[in-house]
Short mmCIF file of C-alpha atoms in Angstrom, two decimals:
data_model
loop_
_atom_site.label_atom_id
_atom_site.label_comp_id
_atom_site.label_asym_id
_atom_site.label_seq_id
_atom_site.Cartn_x
_atom_site.Cartn_y
_atom_site.Cartn_z
CA MET S 1 118.16 67.40 107.18
CA THR S 2 115.42 68.37 104.82
CA LEU S 3 113.85 66.80 101.77
CA ALA S 4 114.69 67.99 98.26
CA LEU S 5 110.99 67.72 97.54
CA ASP S 6 109.02 70.86 98.51
CA ALA S 7 106.41 70.64 101.26
CA ALA S 8 103.44 70.93 98.89
CA ALA S 9 104.67 68.01 96.76
CA ALA S 10 105.41 65.91 99.86
CA ASP S 11 101.88 66.61 101.13
CA LEU S 12 100.34 65.72 97.72
CA LEU S 13 102.21 62.45 97.42
CA PHE S 14 102.43 61.27 101.04
CA ARG S 15 101.41 63.32 104.07
CA GLU S 16 97.95 64.47 103.00
CA ALA S 17 97.16 61.64 100.51
CA GLN S 18 94.91 58.82 101.61
CA THR S 19 93.02 55.88 100.09
CA ALA S 20 89.77 57.17 98.61
CA ASN S 21 86.54 55.25 99.12
CA THR S 22 84.15 57.49 97.18
CA PHE S 23 84.62 59.47 94.00
CA THR S 24 82.91 62.22 92.03
CA ASP S 25 81.70 61.31 88.51
CA GLU S 26 84.31 63.57 86.89
CA PRO S 27 85.92 61.35 84.25
CA VAL S 28 89.51 60.21 84.25
CA THR S 29 90.76 60.60 80.70
CA ASP S 30 93.07 58.38 78.70
CA GLU S 31 95.40 61.39 78.50
CA GLN S 32 95.61 61.50 82.28
CA VAL S 33 96.38 57.79 82.46
CA GLN S 34 99.08 58.12 79.83
CA ALA S 35 100.63 61.02 81.67
CA ILE S 36 100.70 58.93 84.88
CA TYR S 37 102.26 55.97 83.05
CA ASP S 38 104.78 58.13 81.22
CA LEU S 39 106.01 59.41 84.61
CA VAL S 40 106.10 56.16 86.60
CA LYS S 41 107.66 54.05 83.85
CA PHE S 42 111.01 55.61 84.75
CA ALA S 43 110.99 54.23 88.32
CA PRO S 44 113.36 51.26 88.84
CA THR S 45 112.71 47.53 88.66
CA ALA S 46 115.26 44.71 88.74
CA PHE S 47 116.93 44.32 85.29
CA ASN S 48 114.39 46.92 84.12
CA GLN S 49 111.87 44.03 84.00
CA SER S 50 108.81 46.37 84.00
CA PRO S 51 106.39 43.42 84.44
CA LEU S 52 103.36 45.45 85.52
CA ARG S 53 100.42 45.59 83.13
CA LEU S 54 97.42 47.85 83.50
CA THR S 55 93.93 46.96 82.29
CA LEU S 56 91.64 49.95 82.24
CA VAL S 57 88.05 48.90 83.11
CA ARG S 58 85.85 51.46 81.41
CA SER S 59 82.83 49.71 79.89
CA GLU S 60 79.75 49.00 82.01
CA ASP S 61 79.92 45.36 81.00
CA ALA S 62 83.54 44.95 81.99
CA ARG S 63 82.90 46.69 85.36
CA LYS S 64 80.02 44.36 86.12
CA ARG S 65 82.14 41.34 85.26
CA LEU S 66 84.87 42.57 87.57
CA VAL S 67 82.55 43.38 90.50
CA GLU S 68 81.23 39.77 90.40
CA HIS S 69 84.59 38.83 91.91
CA ALA S 70 84.83 41.63 94.51
CA MET S 71 84.59 41.08 98.25
CA GLY S 72 82.41 43.17 100.53
CA ALA S 73 82.32 46.92 99.99
CA ASN S 74 84.83 46.72 97.13
CA GLY S 75 82.00 45.97 94.71
CA PRO S 76 79.91 49.12 95.29
CA LYS S 77 83.07 51.27 95.41
CA THR S 78 84.19 49.90 92.09
CA LEU S 79 80.77 50.48 90.45
CA SER S 80 80.82 54.13 91.46
CA ALA S 81 84.40 55.00 90.48
CA PRO S 82 85.06 56.82 87.25
CA LEU S 83 87.94 54.54 86.37
CA THR S 84 89.05 51.16 87.68
CA VAL S 85 92.37 49.58 86.77
CA ILE S 86 93.33 45.94 87.13
CA LEU S 87 97.02 45.57 87.95
CA SER S 88 98.63 42.34 86.80
CA VAL S 89 101.98 40.69 86.28
CA ASP S 90 103.03 39.79 82.71
CA LEU S 91 104.35 36.26 83.29
CA ASP S 92 106.18 36.48 79.96
CA PHE S 93 107.88 39.84 80.82
CA HIS S 94 111.24 38.23 79.92
CA GLU S 95 110.37 38.34 76.22
CA LYS S 96 110.82 42.13 76.32
CA LEU S 97 114.15 42.05 78.15
CA PRO S 98 116.34 42.16 75.03
CA THR S 99 114.75 45.57 74.34
CA LEU S 100 114.49 46.78 77.95
CA PHE S 101 117.92 45.56 79.03
CA PRO S 102 119.88 45.73 75.71
CA HIS S 103 123.35 45.69 77.20
CA ALA S 104 122.73 42.11 78.44
CA PRO S 105 120.26 40.57 75.93
CA GLY S 106 121.04 37.00 77.07
CA ILE S 107 119.61 37.65 80.50
CA LYS S 108 116.21 36.62 79.17
CA ASP S 109 117.37 32.99 79.00
CA THR S 110 120.10 33.03 81.64
CA PHE S 111 117.88 34.10 84.56
CA PHE S 112 114.29 33.87 83.39
CA SER S 113 113.87 30.68 81.30
CA GLU S 114 111.82 28.99 84.09
CA ALA S 115 108.18 30.04 84.60
CA ALA S 116 108.38 29.72 88.41
CA VAL S 117 111.38 32.05 88.56
CA ARG S 118 109.58 34.56 86.33
CA GLU S 119 106.46 34.49 88.48
CA VAL S 120 108.39 35.27 91.67
CA ALA S 121 110.53 38.01 90.10
CA GLY S 122 107.63 39.46 88.13
CA THR S 123 105.35 39.58 91.22
CA GLN S 124 108.01 41.30 93.31
CA ASN S 125 108.70 43.95 90.71
CA ALA S 126 105.11 44.48 89.61
CA THR S 127 104.17 45.05 93.26
CA LEU S 128 106.94 47.64 93.46
CA GLN S 129 105.56 49.24 90.32
CA ALA S 130 102.07 49.33 91.86
CA GLY S 131 103.41 51.64 94.57
CA TYR S 132 104.93 53.89 91.88
CA PHE S 133 101.57 53.89 90.05
CA ILE S 134 99.71 55.03 93.14
CA LEU S 135 102.17 57.89 93.57
CA GLY S 136 101.72 58.76 89.90
CA VAL S 137 97.92 58.90 90.33
CA ARG S 138 98.48 61.28 93.27
CA ALA S 139 100.94 63.35 91.22
CA ALA S 140 98.20 63.82 88.64
CA GLY S 141 95.99 65.35 91.29
CA LEU S 142 93.75 62.26 91.52
CA ALA S 143 92.94 59.94 94.41
CA ALA S 144 93.59 56.20 94.36
CA GLY S 145 91.59 53.46 96.05
CA PRO S 146 93.77 50.33 95.92
CA MET S 147 92.11 47.06 96.85
CA THR S 148 93.20 43.45 97.14
CA GLY S 149 89.79 42.08 98.23
CA PHE S 150 89.01 40.29 94.96
CA ASP S 151 89.04 36.66 93.88
CA PHE S 152 92.04 37.13 91.60
CA THR S 153 91.93 33.59 90.26
CA ALA S 154 88.44 34.36 88.96
CA VAL S 155 89.52 37.81 87.70
CA ASP S 156 92.34 36.20 85.74
CA LYS S 157 89.97 33.70 84.19
CA GLU S 158 87.50 36.47 83.33
CA PHE S 159 89.98 38.95 81.84
CA PHE S 160 93.20 36.99 81.08
CA GLY S 161 92.07 33.63 79.89
CA ASP S 162 95.40 32.81 78.24
CA GLY S 163 97.16 32.55 81.64
CA LYS S 164 99.88 34.98 80.64
CA GLN S 165 98.87 37.61 83.13
CA LYS S 166 98.21 37.29 86.86
CA SER S 167 96.25 40.01 88.62
CA PHE S 168 97.04 41.08 92.16
CA MET S 169 95.40 44.48 92.78
CA VAL S 170 92.50 46.61 91.63
CA ILE S 171 92.68 50.41 91.94
CA ASN S 172 89.76 52.83 91.68
CA ILE S 173 90.84 56.29 90.46
CA GLY S 174 89.21 59.70 90.36
CA LYS S 175 88.53 62.89 92.21
CA PRO S 176 87.57 62.14 95.82
CA GLY S 177 83.86 62.34 96.58
CA ALA S 178 81.89 63.01 99.72
CA ASP S 179 83.29 61.37 102.86
CA ALA S 180 85.98 59.76 100.72
CA PHE S 181 88.52 59.27 103.49
CA PHE S 182 88.50 57.40 106.77
CA PRO S 183 90.35 59.00 109.71
CA ARG S 184 94.09 58.47 109.16
CA SER S 185 95.39 55.40 110.98
CA PRO S 186 98.61 55.62 113.10
CA ARG S 187 101.98 54.94 111.51
CA LEU S 188 105.03 53.37 113.06
CA SER S 189 107.63 55.71 114.48
CA PHE S 190 111.12 55.86 113.07
CA GLU S 191 112.35 54.05 116.13
CA ASP S 192 109.87 51.22 115.70
CA ALA S 193 110.49 50.80 111.99
CA VAL S 194 114.21 51.40 111.46
CA ALA S 195 117.13 49.45 112.90
CA THR S 196 120.83 50.00 112.50
CA VAL S 197 123.22 47.06 112.54
#
């Protein structure tokens, strides 16, 4: 059986794509980011929650504030990337459900009236959307450098003081620079990863 996706697209999105650790200084434009978002917004989330929020870190001041909460090599990588994005969960995503899930407007209160329930559901679905976002970055011909090595409690305090957003990932984006990629690590075989019951 073959994929419906052609080989070049499969290479661009998966087989040849890797996490980038260095970038050129070619800028990433707002138009590119909007094109990425306008593609990946169509990917599914439960009840069409769409809880992922993107904060574009462009100013030198904001980048320095973010890097104060980075671990290890994530700081220098972030300082040198043309664009850095903070990915966060909107903990009040349910307020938009009457618009996003109009055939069941009461779901906002039926399922998501409790903050703890919203945080679990929002985190699951925003993490799913993060994967879509990385694929969108690759579809735009750019490289992504996703990182979780940050003090996200401190990032939240720095950038989302109202407590309504909870960050969980930072992604550097741009054209890959010199020695951008480490050798590809092994992947699990089909037999090791897939079971039939």
